[in-house]
Coordinates of N, CA, C and O in Angstrom, one line a residue:
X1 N 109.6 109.5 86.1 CA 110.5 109.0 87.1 C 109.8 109.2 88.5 O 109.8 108.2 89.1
X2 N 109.2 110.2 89.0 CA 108.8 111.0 90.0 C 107.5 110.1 90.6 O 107.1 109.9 91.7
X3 N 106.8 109.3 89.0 CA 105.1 108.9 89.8 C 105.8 107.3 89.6 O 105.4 106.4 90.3
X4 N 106.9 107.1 88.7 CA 107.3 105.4 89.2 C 107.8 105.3 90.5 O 107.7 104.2 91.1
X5 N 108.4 106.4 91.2 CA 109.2 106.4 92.8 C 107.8 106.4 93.2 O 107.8 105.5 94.0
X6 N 107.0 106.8 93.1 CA 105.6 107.1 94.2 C 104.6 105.4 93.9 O 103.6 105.2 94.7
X7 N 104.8 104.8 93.3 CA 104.1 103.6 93.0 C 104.9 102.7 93.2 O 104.3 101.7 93.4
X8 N 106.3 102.5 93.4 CA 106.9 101.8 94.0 C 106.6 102.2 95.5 O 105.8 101.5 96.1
X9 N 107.1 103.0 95.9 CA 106.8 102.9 97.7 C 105.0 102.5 97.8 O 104.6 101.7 98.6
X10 N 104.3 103.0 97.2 CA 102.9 102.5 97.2 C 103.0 100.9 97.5 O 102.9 100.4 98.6
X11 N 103.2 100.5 96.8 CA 103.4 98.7 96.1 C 104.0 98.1 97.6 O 103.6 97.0 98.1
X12 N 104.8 99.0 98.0 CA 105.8 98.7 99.3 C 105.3 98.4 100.2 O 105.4 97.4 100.9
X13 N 104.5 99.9 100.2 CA 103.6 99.4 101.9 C 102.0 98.8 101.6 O 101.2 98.7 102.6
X14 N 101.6 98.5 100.4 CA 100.8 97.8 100.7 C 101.2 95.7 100.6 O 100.5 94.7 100.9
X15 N 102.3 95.6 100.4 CA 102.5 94.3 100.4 C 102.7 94.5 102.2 O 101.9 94.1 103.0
X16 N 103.8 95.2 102.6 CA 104.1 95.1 104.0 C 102.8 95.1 104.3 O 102.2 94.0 104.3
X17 N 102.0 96.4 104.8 CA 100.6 95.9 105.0 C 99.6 94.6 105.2 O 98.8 94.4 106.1
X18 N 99.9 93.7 103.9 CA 99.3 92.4 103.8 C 99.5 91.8 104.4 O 98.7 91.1 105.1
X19 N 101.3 91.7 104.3 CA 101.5 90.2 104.7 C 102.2 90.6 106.7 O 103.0 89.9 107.3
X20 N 101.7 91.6 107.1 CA 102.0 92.4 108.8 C 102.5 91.2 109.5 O 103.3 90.3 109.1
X21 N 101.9 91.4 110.4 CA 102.5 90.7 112.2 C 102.6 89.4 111.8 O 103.6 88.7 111.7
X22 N 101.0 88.7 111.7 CA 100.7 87.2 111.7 C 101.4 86.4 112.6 O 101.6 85.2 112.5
X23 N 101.7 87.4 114.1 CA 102.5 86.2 115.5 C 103.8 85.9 115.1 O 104.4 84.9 115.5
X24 N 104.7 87.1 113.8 CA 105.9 86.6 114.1 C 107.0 87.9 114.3 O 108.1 88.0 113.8
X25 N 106.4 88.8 115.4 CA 107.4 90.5 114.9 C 106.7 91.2 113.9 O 106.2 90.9 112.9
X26 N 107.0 92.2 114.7 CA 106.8 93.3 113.8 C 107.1 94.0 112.4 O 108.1 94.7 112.7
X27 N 106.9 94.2 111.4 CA 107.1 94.5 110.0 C 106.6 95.9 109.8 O 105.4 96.2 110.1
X28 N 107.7 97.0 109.0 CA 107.3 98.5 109.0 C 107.8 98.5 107.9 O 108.6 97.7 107.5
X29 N 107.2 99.6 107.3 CA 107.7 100.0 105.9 C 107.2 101.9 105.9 O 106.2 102.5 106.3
X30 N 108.3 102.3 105.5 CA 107.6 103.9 105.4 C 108.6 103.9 104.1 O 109.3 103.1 103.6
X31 N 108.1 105.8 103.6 CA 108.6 106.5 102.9 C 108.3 107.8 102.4 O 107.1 108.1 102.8
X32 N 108.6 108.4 102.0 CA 109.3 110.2 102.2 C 108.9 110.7 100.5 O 109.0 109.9 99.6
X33 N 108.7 111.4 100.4 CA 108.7 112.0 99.0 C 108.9 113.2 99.4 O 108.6 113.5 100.6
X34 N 109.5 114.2 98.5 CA 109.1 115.7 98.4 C 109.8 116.3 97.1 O 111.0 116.3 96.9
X35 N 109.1 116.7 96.6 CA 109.0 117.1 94.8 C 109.4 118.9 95.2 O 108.9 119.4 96.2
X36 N 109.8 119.2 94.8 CA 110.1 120.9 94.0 C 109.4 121.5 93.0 O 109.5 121.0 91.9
X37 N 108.5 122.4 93.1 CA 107.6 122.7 92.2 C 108.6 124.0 91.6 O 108.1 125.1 92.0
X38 N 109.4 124.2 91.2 CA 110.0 125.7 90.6 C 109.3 126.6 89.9 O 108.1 126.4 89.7
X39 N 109.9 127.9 89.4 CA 109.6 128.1 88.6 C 109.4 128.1 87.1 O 110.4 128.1 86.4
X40 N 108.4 128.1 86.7 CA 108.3 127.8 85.0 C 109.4 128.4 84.2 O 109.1 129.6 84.4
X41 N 110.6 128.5 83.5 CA 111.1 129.2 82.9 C 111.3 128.8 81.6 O 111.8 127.7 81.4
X42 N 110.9 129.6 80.5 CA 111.0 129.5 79.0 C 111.7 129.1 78.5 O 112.8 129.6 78.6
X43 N 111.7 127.9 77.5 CA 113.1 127.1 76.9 C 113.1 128.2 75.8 O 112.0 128.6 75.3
X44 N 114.5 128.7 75.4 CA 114.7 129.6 74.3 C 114.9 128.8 72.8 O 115.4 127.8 72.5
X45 N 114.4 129.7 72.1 CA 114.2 129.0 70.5 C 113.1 129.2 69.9 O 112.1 129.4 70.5
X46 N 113.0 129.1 68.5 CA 111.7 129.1 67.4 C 111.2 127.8 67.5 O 111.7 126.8 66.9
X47 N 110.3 127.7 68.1 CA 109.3 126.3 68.0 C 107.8 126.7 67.2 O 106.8 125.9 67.4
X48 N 107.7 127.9 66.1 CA 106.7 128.4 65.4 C 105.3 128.1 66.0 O 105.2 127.5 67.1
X49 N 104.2 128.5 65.1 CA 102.8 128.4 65.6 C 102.6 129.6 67.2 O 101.5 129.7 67.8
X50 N 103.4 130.1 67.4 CA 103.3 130.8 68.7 C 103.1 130.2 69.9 O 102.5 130.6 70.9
X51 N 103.8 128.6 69.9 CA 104.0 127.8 71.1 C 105.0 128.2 71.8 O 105.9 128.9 71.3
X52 N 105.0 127.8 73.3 CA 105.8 128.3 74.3 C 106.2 126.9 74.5 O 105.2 126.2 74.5
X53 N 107.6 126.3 74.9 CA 107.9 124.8 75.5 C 108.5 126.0 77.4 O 109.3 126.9 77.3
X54 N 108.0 125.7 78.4 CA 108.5 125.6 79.6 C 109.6 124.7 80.4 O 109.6 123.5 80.0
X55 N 110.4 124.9 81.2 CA 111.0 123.9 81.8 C 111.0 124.5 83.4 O 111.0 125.7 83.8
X56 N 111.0 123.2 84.3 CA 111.3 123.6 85.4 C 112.4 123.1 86.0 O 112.8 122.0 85.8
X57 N 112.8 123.7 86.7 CA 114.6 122.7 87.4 C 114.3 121.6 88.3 O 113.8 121.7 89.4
X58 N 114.6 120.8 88.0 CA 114.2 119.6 88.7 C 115.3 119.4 89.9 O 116.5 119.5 90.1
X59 N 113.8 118.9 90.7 CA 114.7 119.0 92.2 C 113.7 117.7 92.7 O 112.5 117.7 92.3
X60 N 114.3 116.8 93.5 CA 112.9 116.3 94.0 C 113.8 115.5 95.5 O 115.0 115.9 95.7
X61 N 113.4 114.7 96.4 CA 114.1 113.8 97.3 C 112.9 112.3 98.0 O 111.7 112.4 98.1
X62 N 113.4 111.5 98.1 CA 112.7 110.7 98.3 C 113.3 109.5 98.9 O 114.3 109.1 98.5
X63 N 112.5 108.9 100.1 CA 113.3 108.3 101.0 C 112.2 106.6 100.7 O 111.1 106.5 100.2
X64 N 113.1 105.7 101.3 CA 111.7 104.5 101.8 C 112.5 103.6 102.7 O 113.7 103.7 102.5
X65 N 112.2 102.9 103.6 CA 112.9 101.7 104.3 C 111.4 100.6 104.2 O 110.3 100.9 104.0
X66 N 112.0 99.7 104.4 CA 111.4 98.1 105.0 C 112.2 97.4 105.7 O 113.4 97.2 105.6
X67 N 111.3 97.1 106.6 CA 112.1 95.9 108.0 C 111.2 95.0 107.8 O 110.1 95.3 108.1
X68 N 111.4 93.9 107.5 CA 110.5 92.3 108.2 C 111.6 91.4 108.8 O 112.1 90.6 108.0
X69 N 111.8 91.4 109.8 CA 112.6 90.6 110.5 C 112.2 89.0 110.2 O 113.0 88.1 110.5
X70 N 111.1 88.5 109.8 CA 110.3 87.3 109.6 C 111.2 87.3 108.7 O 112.3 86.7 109.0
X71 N 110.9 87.9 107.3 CA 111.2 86.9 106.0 C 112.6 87.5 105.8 O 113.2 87.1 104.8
X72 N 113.2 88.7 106.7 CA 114.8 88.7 106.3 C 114.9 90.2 105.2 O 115.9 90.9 104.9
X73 N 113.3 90.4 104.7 CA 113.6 91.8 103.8 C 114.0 93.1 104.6 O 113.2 93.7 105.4
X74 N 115.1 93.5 104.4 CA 115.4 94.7 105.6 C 116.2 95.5 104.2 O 117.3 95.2 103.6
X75 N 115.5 96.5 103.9 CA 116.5 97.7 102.9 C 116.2 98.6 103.2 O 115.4 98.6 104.1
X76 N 116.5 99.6 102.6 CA 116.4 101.5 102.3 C 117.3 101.8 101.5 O 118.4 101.3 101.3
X77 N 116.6 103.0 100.9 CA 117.4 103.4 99.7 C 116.5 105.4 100.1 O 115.5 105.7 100.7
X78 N 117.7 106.5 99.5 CA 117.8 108.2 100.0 C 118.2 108.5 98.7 O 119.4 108.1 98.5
X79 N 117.3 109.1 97.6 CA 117.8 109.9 97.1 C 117.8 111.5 96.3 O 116.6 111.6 96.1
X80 N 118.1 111.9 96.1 CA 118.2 113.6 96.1 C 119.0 113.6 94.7 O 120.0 113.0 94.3
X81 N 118.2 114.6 94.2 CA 118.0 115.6 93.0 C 118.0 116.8 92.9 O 117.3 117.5 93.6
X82 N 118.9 117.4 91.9 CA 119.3 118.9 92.1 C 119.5 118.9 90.8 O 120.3 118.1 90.3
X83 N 118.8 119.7 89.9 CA 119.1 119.9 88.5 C 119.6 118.8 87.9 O 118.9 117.8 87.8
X84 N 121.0 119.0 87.3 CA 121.4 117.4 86.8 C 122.4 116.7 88.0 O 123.3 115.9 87.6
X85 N 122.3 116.9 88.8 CA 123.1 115.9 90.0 C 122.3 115.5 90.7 O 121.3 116.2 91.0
X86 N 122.5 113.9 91.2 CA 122.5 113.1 91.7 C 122.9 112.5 93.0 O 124.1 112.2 93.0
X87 N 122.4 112.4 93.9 CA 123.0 111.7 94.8 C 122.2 110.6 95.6 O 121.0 110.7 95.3
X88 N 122.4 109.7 96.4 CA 121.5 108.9 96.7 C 122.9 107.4 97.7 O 124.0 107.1 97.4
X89 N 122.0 106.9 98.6 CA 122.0 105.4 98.9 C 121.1 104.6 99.1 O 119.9 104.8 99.3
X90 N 121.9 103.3 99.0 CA 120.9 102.2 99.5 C 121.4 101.4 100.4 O 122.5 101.6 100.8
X91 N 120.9 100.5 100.8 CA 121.4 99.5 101.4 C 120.3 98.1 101.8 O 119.2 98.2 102.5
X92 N 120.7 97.2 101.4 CA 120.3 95.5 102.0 C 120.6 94.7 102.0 O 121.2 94.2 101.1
X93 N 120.1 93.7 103.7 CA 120.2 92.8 103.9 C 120.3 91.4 102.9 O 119.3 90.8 102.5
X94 N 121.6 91.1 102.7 CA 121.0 89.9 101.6 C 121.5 88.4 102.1 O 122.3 88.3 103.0
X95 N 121.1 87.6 101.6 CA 120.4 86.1 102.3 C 121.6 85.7 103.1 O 121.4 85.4 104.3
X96 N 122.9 85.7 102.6 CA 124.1 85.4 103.6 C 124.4 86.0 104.9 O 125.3 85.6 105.6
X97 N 123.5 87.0 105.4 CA 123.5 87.6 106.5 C 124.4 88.7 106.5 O 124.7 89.2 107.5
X98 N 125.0 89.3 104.9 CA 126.0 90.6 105.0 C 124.9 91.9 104.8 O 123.7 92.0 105.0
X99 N 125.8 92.6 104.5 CA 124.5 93.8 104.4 C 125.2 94.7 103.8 O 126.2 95.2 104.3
X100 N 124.3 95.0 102.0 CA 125.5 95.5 100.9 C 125.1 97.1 101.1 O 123.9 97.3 101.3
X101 N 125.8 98.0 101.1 CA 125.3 99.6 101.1 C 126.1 100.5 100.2 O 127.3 100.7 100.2
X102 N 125.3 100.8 99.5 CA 125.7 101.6 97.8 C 125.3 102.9 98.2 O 124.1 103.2 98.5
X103 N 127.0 104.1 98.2 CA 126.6 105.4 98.0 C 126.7 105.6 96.5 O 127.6 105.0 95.9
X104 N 125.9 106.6 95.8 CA 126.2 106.7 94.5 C 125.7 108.0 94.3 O 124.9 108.7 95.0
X105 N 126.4 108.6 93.0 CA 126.0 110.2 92.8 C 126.5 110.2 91.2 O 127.5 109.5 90.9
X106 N 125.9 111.1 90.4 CA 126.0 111.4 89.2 C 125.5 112.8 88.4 O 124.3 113.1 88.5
X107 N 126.4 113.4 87.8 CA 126.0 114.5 87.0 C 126.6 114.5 85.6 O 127.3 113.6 85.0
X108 N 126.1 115.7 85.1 CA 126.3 115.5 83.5 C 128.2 115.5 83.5 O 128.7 114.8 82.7
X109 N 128.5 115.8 83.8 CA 130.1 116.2 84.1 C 131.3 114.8 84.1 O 132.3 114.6 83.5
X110 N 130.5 114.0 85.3 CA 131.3 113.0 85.7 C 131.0 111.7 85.5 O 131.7 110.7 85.4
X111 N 129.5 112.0 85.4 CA 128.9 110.4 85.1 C 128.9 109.8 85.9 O 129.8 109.9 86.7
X112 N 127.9 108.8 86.1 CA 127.8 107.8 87.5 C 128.9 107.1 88.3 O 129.8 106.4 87.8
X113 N 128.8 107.2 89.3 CA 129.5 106.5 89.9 C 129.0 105.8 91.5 O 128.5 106.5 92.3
X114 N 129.3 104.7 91.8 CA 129.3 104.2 93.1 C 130.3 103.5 93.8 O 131.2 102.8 93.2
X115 N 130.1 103.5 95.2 CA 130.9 103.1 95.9 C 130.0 102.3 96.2 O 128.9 102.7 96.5
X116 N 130.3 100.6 96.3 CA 129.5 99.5 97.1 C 130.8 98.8 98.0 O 132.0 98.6 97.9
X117 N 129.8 98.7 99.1 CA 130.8 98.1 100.4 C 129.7 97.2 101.1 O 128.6 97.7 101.1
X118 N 130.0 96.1 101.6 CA 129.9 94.8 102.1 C 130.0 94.7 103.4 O 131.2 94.8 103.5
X119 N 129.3 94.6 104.8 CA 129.6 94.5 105.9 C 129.2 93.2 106.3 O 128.2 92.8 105.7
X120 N 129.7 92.4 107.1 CA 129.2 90.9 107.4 C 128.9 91.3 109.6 O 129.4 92.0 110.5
X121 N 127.8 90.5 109.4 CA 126.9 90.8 110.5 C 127.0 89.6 111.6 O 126.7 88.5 111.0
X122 N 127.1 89.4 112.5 CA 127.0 88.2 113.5 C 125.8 87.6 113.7 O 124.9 88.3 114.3
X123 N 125.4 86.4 113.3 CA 123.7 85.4 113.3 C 124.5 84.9 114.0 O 125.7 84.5 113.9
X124 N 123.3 85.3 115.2 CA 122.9 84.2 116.6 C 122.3 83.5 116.3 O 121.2 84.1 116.1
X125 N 122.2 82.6 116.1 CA 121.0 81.4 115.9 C 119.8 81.9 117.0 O 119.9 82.8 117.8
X126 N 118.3 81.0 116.9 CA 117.3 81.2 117.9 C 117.1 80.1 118.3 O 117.0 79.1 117.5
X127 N 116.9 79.9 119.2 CA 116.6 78.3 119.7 C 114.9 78.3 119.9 O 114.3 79.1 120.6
X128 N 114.3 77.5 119.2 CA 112.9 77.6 119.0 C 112.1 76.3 119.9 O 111.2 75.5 119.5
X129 N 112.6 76.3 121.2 CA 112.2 75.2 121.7 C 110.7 75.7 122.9 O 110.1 74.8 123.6

């Protein structure tokens, strides 16, 4: 999960990258990682041969946005990891000019859930004369 979040944001900012300014605004893209290295602690049980299996508690957080005002791609997505809970948003721009934003969070307990809500935004038109 940890190196697909890290190659996605890769992927991210090198398209932003590419396809940059070209005379029409500015285009940014970032993003955030930070992993939890814990401590090793011993999974208990007879796994024979005198093998040891380790686990570590998984923690990790990881952020990304894009803005291109040109082609209308404008999202971000925050999410955080704590053992088995979940938490996280997103949110984007989509073609109708609303702008959808998903809080969501899940553990072994409750099971996924989100809240999605819909905001509608005012287009000014541009006069390109």
């Amino acid at each position: 999960m940890f190196t697909k979040v890290l190659l996605i944001a890769g992927l991210v900012a090198a398209v932003a990258a590419q396809f940059g300014d070209h005379g029409h605004g500015h285009a940014y893209s970032s993003q955030h990682v930070y992993k939890h290295d814990g401590h090793h602690e011993p999974v208990h049980g007879h796994h024979g041969h005198g093998h040891h299996d380790y686990y570590t508690h998984p923690k990790f957080e990881f952020a990304y946005k894009v803005a291109d005002h040109h082609t209308g791609d404008i999202k971000s997505q925050h999410e955080h990891r704590d053992g088995d809970v979940v938490k996280g948003s997103y949110s984007l721009h989509q073609p109708d000019g609303s702008e959808r934003v998903v809080h969501y969070h899940g553990d072994d307990h409750s099971g996924f859930h989100a809240d999605v809500k819909y905001a509608t935004h005012h287009l000014v038109p541009h006069n390109h004369y």
